[in-house]
N, CA, C and O atoms as a printed pandas DataFrame, in Angstrom:
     atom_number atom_name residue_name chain_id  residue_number  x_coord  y_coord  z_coord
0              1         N          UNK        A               1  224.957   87.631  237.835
1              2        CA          UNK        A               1  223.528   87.563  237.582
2              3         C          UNK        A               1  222.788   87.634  238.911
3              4         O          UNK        A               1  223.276   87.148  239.932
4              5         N          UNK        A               2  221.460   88.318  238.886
5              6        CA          UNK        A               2  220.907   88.534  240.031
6              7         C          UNK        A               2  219.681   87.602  239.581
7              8         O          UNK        A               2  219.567   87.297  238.394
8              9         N          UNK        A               3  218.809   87.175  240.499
9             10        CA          UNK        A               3  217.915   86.542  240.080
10            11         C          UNK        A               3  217.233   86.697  241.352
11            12         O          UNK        A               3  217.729   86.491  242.460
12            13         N          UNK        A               4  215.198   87.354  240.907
13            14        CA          UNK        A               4  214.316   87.477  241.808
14            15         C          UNK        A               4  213.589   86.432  241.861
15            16         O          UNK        A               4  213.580   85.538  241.014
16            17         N          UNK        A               5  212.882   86.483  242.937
17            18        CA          UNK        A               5  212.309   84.947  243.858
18            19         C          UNK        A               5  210.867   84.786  242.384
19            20         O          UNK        A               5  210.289   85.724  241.835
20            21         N          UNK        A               6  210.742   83.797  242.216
21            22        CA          UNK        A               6  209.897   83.277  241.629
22            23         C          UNK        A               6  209.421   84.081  240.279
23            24         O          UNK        A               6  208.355   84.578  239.918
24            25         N          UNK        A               7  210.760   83.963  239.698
25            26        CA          UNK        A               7  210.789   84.730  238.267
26            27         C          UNK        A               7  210.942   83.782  237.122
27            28         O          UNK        A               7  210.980   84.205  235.966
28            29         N          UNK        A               8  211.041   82.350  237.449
29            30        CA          UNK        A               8  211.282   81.397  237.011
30            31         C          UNK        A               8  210.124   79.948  237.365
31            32         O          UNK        A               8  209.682   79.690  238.485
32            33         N          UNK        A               9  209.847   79.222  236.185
33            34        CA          UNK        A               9  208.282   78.064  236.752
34            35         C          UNK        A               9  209.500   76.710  237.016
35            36         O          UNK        A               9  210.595   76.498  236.495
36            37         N          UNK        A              10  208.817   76.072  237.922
37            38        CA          UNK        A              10  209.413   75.146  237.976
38            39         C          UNK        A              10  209.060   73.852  236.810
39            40         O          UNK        A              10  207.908   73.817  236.379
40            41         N          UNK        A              11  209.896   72.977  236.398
41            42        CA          UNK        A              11  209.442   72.221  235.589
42            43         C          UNK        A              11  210.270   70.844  235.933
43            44         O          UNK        A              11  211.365   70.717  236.481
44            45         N          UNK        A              12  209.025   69.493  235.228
45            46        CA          UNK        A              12  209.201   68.455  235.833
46            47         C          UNK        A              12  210.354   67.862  235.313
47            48         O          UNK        A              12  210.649   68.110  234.143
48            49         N          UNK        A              13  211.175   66.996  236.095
49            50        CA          UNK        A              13  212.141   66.238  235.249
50            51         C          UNK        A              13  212.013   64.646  235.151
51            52         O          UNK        A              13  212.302   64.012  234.136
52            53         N          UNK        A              14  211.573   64.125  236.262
53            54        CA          UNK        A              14  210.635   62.627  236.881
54            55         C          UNK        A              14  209.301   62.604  237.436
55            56         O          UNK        A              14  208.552   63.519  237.779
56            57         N          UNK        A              15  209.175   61.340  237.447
57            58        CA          UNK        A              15  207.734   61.303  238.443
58            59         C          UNK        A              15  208.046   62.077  240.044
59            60         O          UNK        A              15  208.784   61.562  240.885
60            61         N          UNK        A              16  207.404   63.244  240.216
61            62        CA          UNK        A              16  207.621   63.630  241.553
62            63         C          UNK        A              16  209.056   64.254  241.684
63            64         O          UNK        A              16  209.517   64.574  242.779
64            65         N          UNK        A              17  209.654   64.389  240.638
65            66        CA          UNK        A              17  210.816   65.702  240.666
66            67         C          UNK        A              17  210.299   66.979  239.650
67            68         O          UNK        A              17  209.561   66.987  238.665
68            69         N          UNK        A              18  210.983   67.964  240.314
69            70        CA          UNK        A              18  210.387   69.365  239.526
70            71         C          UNK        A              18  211.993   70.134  240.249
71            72         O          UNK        A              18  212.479   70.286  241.370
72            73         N          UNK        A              19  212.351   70.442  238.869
73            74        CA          UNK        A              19  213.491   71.422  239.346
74            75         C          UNK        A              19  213.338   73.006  238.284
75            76         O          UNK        A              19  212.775   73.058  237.190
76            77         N          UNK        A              20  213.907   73.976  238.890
77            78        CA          UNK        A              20  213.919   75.829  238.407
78            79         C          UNK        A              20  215.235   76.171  238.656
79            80         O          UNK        A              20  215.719   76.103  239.785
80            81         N          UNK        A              21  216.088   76.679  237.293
81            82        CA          UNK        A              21  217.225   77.233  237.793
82            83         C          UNK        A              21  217.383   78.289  238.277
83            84         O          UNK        A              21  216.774   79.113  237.595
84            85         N          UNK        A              22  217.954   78.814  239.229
85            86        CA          UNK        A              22  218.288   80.202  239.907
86            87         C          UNK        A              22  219.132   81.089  239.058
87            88         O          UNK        A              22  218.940   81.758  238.043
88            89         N          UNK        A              23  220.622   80.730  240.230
89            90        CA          UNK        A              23  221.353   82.094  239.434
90            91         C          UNK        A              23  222.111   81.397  238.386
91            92         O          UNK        A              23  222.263   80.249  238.801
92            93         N          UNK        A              24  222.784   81.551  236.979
93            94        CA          UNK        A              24  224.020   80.843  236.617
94            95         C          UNK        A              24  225.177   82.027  236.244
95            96         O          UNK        A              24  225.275   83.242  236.419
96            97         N          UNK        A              25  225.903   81.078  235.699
97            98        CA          UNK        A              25  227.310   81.960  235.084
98            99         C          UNK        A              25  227.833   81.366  233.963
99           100         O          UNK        A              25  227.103   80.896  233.090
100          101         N          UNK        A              26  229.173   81.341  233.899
101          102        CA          UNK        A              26  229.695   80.347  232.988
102          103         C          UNK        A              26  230.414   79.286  233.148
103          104         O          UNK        A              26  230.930   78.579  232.282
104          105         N          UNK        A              27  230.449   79.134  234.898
105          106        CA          UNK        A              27  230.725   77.567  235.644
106          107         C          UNK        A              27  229.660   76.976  236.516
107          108         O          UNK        A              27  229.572   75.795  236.853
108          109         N          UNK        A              28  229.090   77.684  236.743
109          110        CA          UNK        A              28  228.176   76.949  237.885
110          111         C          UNK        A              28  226.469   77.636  237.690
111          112         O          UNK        A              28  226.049   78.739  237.340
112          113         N          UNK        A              29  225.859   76.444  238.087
113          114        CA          UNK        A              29  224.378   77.199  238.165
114          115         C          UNK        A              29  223.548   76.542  239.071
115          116         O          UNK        A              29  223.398   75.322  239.017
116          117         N          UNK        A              30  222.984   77.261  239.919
117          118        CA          UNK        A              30  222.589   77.253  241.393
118          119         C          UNK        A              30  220.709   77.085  240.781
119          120         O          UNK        A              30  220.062   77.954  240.197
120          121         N          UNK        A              31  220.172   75.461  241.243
121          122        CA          UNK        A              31  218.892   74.914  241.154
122          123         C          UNK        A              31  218.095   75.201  242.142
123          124         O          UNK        A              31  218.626   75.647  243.158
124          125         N          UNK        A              32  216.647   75.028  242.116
125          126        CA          UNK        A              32  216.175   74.560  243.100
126          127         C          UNK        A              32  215.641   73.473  242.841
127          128         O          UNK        A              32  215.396   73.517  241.635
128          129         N          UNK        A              33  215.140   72.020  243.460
129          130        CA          UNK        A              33  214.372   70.926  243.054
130          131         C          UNK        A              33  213.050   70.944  244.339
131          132         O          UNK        A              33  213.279   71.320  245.489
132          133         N          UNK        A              34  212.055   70.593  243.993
133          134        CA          UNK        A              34  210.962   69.996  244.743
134          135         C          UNK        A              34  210.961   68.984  244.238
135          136         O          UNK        A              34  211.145   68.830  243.031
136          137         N          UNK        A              35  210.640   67.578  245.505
137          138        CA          UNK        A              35  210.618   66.103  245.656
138          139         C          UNK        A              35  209.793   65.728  246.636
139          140         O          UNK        A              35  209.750   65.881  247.857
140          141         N          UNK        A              36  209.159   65.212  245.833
141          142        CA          UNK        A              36  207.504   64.404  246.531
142          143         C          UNK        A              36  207.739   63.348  247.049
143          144         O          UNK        A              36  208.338   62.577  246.299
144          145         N          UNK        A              37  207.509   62.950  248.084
145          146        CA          UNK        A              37  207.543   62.054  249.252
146          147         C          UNK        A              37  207.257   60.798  248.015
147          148         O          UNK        A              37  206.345   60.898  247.195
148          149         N          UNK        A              38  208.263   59.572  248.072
149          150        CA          UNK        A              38  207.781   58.270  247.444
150          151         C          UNK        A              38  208.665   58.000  246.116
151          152         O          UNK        A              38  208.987   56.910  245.643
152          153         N          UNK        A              39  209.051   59.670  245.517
153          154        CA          UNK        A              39  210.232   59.596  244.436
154          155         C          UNK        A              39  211.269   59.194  244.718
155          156         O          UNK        A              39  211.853   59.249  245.800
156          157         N          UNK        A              40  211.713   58.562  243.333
157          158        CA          UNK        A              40  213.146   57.961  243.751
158          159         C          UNK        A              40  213.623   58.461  242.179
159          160         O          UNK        A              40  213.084   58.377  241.076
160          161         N          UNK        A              41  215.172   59.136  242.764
161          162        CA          UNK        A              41  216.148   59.452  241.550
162          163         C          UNK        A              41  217.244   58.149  241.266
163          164         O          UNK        A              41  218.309   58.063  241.876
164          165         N          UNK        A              42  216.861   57.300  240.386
165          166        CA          UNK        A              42  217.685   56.353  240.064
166          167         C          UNK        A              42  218.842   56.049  240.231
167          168         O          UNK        A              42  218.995   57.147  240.766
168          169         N          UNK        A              43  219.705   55.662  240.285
169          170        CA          UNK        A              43  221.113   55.818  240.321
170          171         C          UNK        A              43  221.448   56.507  238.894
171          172         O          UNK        A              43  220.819   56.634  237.843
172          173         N          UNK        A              44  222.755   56.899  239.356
173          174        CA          UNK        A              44  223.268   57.689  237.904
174          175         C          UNK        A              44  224.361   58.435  237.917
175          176         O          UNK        A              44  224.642   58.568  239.108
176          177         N          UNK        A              45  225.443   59.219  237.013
177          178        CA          UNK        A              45  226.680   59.800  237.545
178          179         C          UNK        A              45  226.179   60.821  236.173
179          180         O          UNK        A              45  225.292   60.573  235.355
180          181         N          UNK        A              46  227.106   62.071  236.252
181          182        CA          UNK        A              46  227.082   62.571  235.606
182          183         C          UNK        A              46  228.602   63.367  235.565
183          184         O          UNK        A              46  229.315   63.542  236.553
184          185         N          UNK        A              47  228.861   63.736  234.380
185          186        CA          UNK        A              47  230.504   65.087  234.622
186          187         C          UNK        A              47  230.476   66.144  234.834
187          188         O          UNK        A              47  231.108   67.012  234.232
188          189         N          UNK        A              48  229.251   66.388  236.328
189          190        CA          UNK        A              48  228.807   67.494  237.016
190          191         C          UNK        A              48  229.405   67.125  238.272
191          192         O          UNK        A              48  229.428   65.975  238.713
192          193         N          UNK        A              49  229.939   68.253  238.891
193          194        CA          UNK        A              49  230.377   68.106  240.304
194          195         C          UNK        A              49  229.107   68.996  240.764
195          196         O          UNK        A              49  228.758   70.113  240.383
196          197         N          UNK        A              50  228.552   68.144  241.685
197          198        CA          UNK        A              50  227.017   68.555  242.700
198          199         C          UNK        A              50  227.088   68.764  244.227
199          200         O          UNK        A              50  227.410   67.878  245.018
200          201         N          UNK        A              51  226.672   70.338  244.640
201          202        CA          UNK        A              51  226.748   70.167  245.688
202          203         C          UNK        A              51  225.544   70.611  245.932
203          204         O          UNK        A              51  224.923   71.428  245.251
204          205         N          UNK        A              52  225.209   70.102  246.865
205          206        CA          UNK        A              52  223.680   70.179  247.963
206          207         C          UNK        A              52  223.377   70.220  249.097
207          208         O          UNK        A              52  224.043   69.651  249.962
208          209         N          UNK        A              53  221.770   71.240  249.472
209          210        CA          UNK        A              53  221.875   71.570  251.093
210          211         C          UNK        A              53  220.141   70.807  251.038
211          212         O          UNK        A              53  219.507   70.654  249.994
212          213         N          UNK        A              54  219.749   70.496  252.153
213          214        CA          UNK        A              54  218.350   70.210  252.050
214          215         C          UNK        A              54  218.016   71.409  253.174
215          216         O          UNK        A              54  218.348   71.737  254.313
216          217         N          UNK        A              55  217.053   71.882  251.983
217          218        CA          UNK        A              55  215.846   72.815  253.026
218          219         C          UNK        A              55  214.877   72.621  253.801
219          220         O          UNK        A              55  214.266   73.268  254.652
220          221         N          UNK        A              56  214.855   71.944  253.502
221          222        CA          UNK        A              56  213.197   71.088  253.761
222          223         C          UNK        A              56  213.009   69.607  253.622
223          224         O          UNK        A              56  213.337   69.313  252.472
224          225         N          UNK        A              57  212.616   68.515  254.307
225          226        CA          UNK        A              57  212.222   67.019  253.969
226          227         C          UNK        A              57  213.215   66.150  254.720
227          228         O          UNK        A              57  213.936   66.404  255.685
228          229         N          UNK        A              58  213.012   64.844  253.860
229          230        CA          UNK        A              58  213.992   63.715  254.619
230          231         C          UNK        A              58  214.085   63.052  253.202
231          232         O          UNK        A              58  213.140   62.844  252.440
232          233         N          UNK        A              59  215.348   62.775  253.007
233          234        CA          UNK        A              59  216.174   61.961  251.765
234          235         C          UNK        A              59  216.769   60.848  252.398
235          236         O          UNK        A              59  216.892   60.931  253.620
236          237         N          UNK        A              60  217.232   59.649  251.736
237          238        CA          UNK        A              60  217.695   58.351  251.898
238          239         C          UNK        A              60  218.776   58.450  250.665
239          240         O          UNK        A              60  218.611   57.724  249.685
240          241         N          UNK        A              61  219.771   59.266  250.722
241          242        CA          UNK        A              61  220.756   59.767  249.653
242          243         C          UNK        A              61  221.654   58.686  249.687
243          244         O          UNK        A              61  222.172   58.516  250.790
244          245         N          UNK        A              62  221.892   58.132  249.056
245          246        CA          UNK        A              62  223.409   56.905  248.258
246          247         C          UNK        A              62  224.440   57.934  247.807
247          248         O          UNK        A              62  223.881   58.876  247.245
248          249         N          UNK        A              63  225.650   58.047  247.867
249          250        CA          UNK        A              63  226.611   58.399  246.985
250          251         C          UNK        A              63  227.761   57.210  246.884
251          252         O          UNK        A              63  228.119   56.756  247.971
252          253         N          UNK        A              64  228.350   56.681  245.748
253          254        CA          UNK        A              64  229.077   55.505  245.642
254          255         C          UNK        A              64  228.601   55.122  246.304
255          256         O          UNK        A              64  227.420   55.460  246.391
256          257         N          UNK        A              65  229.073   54.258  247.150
257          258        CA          UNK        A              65  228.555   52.814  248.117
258          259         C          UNK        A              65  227.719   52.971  249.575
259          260         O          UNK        A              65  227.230   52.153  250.354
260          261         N          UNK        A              66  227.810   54.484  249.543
261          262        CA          UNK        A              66  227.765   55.101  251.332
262          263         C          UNK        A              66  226.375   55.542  251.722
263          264         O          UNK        A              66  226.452   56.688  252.166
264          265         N          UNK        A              67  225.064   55.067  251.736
265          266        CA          UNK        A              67  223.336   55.341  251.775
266          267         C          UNK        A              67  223.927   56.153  253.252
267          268         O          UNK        A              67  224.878   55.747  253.920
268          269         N          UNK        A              68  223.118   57.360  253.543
269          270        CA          UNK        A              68  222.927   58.648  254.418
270          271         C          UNK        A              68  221.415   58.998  254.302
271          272         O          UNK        A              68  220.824   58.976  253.222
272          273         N          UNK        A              69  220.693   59.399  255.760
273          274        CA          UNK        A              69  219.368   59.779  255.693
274          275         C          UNK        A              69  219.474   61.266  255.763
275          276         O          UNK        A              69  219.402   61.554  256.957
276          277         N          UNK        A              70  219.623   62.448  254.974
277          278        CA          UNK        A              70  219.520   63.570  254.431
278          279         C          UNK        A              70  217.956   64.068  255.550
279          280         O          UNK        A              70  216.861   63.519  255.429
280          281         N          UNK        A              71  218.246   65.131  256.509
281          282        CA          UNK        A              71  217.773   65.768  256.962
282          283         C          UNK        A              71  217.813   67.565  256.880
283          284         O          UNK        A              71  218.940   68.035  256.721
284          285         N          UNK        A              72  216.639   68.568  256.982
285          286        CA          UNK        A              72  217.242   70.100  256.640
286          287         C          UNK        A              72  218.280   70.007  257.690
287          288         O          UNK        A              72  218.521   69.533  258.801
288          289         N          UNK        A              73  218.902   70.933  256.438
289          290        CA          UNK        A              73  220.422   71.493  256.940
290          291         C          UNK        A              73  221.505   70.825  256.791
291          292         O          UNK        A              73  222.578   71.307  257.154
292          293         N          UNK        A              74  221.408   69.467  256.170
293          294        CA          UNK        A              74  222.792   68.867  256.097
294          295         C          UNK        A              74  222.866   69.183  254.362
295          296         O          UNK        A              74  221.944   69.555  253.636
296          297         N          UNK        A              75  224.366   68.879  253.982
297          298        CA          UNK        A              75  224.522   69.183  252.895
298          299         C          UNK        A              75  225.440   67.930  252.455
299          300         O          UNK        A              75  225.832   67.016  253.180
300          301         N          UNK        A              76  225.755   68.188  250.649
301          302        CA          UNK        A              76  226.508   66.875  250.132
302          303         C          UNK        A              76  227.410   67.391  248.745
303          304         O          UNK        A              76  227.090   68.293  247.970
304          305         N          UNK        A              77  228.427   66.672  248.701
305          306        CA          UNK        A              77  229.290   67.243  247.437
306          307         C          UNK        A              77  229.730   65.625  247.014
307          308         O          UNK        A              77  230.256   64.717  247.657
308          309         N          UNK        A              78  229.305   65.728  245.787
309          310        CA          UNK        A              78  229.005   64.644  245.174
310          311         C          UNK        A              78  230.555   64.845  243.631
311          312         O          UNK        A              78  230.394   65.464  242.579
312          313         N          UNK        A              79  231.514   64.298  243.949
313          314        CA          UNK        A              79  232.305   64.713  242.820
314          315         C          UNK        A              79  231.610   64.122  241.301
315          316         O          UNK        A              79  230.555   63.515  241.121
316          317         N          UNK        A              80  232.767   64.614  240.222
317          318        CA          UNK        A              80  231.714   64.153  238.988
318          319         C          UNK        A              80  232.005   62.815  238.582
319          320         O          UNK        A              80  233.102   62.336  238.871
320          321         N          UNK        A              81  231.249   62.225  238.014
321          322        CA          UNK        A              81  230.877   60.445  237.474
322          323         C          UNK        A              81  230.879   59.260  238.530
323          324         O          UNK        A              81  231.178   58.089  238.294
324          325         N          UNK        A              82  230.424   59.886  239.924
325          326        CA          UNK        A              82  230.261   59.048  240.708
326          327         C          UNK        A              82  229.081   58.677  240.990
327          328         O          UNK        A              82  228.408   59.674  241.254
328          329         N          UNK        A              83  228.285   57.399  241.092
329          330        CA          UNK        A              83  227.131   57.091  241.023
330          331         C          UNK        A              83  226.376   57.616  242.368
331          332         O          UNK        A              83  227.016   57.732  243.413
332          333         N          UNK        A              84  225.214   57.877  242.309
333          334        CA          UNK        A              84  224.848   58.078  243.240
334          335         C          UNK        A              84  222.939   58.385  243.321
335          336         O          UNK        A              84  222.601   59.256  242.519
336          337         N          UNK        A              85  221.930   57.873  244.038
337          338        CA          UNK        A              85  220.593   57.758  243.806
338          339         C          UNK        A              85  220.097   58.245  245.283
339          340         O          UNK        A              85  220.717   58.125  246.340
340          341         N          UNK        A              86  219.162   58.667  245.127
341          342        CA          UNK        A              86  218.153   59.733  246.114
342          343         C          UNK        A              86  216.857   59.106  246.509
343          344         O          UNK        A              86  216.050   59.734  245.824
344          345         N          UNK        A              87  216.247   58.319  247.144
345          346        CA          UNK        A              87  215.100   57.881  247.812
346          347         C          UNK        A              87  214.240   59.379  248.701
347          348         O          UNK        A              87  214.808   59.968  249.621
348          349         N          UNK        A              88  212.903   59.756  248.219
349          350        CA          UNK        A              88  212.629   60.946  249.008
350          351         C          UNK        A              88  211.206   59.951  250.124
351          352         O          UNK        A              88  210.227   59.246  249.877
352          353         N          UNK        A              89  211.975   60.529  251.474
353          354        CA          UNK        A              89  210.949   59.914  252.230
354          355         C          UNK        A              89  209.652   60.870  252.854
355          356         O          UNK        A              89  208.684   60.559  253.549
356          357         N          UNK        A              90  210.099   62.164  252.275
357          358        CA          UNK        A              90  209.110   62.996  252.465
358          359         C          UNK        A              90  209.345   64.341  252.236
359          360         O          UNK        A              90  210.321   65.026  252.542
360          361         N          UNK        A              91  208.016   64.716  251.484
361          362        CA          UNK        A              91  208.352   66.168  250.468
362          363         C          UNK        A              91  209.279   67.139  251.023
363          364         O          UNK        A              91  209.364   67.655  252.138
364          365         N          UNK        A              92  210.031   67.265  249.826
365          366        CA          UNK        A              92  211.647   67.813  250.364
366          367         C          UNK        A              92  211.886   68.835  249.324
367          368         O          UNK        A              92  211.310   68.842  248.236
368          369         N          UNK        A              93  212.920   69.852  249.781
369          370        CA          UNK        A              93  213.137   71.228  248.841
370          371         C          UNK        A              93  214.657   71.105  249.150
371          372         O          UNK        A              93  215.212   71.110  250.249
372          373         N          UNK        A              94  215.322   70.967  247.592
373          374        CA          UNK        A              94  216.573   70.848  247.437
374          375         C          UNK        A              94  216.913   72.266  246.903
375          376         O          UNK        A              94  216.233   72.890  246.089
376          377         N          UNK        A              95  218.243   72.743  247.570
377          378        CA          UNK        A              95  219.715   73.523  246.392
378          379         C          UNK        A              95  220.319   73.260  246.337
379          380         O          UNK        A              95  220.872   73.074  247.421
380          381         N          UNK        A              96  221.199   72.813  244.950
381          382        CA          UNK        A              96  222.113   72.453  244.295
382          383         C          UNK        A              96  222.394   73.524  243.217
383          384         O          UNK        A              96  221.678   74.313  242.601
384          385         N          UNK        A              97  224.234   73.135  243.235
385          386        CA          UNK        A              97  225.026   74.057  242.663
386          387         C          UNK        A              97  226.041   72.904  241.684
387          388         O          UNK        A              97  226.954   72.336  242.285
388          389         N          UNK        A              98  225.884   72.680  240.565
389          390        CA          UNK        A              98  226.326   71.910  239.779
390          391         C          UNK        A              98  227.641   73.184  239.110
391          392         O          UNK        A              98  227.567   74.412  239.146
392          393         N          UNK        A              99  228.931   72.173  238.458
393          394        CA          UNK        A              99  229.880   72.783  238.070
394          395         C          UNK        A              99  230.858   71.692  237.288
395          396         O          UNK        A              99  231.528   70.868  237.911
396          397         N          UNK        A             100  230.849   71.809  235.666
397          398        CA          UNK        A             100  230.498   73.315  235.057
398          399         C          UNK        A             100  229.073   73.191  234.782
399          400         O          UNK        A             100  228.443   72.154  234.991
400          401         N          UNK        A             101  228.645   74.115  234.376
401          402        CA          UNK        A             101  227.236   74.429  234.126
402          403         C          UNK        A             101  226.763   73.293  233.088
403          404         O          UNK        A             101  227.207   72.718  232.094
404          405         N          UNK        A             102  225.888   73.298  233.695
405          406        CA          UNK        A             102  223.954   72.035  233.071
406          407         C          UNK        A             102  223.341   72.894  232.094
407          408         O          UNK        A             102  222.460   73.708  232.370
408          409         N          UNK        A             103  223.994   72.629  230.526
409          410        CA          UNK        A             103  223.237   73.268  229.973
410          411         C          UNK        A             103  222.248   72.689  229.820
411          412         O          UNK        A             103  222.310   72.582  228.595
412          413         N          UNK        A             104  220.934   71.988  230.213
413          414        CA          UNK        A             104  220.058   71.198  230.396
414          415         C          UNK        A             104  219.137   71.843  231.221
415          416         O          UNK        A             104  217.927   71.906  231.005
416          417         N          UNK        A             105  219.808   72.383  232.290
417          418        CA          UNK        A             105  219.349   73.101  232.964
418          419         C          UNK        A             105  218.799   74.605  232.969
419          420         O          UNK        A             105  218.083   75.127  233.823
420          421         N          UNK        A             106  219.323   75.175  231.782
421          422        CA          UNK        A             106  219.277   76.461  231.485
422          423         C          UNK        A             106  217.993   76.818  231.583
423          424         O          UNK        A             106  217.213   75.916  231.280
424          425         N          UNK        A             107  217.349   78.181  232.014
425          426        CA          UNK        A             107  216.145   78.375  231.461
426          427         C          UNK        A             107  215.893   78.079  230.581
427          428         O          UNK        A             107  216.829   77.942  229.793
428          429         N          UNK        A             108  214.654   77.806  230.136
429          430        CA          UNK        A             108  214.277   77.748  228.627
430          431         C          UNK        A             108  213.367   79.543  228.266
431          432         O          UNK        A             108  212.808   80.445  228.891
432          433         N          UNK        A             109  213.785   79.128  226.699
433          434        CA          UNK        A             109  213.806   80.444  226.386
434          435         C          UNK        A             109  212.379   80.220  225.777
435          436         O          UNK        A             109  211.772   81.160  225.265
């Protein structure tokens, strides 16, 4: 699948999260998220293996027990059902590549 830049709306999922899926397949599907300075993604696990780069911002990322201040350019692989919560300390642009695929995530039709 090819997918052109802003062919897709972003839509909200929390207070101050907004995520758009990119490309998918039939294992993996590549997000983008915008995160507003002050959001916080709860703790939570899912039977998604997540990996992530920050483009943009500053995160206060938890995975299991281990809090990391997420600056652009670092990245994270989060295996699946491990807890893990996101503090955004300032408006930040995530990609993530979840596997197997978020049907949750799918465009909507």
């Amino acid at each position: 699948m090819f997918t052109k830049n802003n062919t897709r709306d972003f839509r909200p999922l929390l207070e101050g999260v907004s995520m758009r899926p990119l490309a998918f397949e039939q294992k993996t599907i590549l997000c983008e998220f915008k995160l507003d300075k002050g959001s916080v993604l709860p703790p939570h696990a899912h039977p998604y293996e997540q990996t992530g780069y920050l483009l943009s911002g500053k995160m206060d990322f938890r995975i299991d027990d281990k809090w990391q201040i997420a600056e652009p350019g670092d990245s994270w692989s989060i295996p699946e059902n491990v807890e893990h919560e996101v503090k955004i300390l300032e408006d930040s642009t995530v990609l993530e590549l979840f596997s197997p695929i978020r049907q949750d995530y799918l465009p909507e039709k």
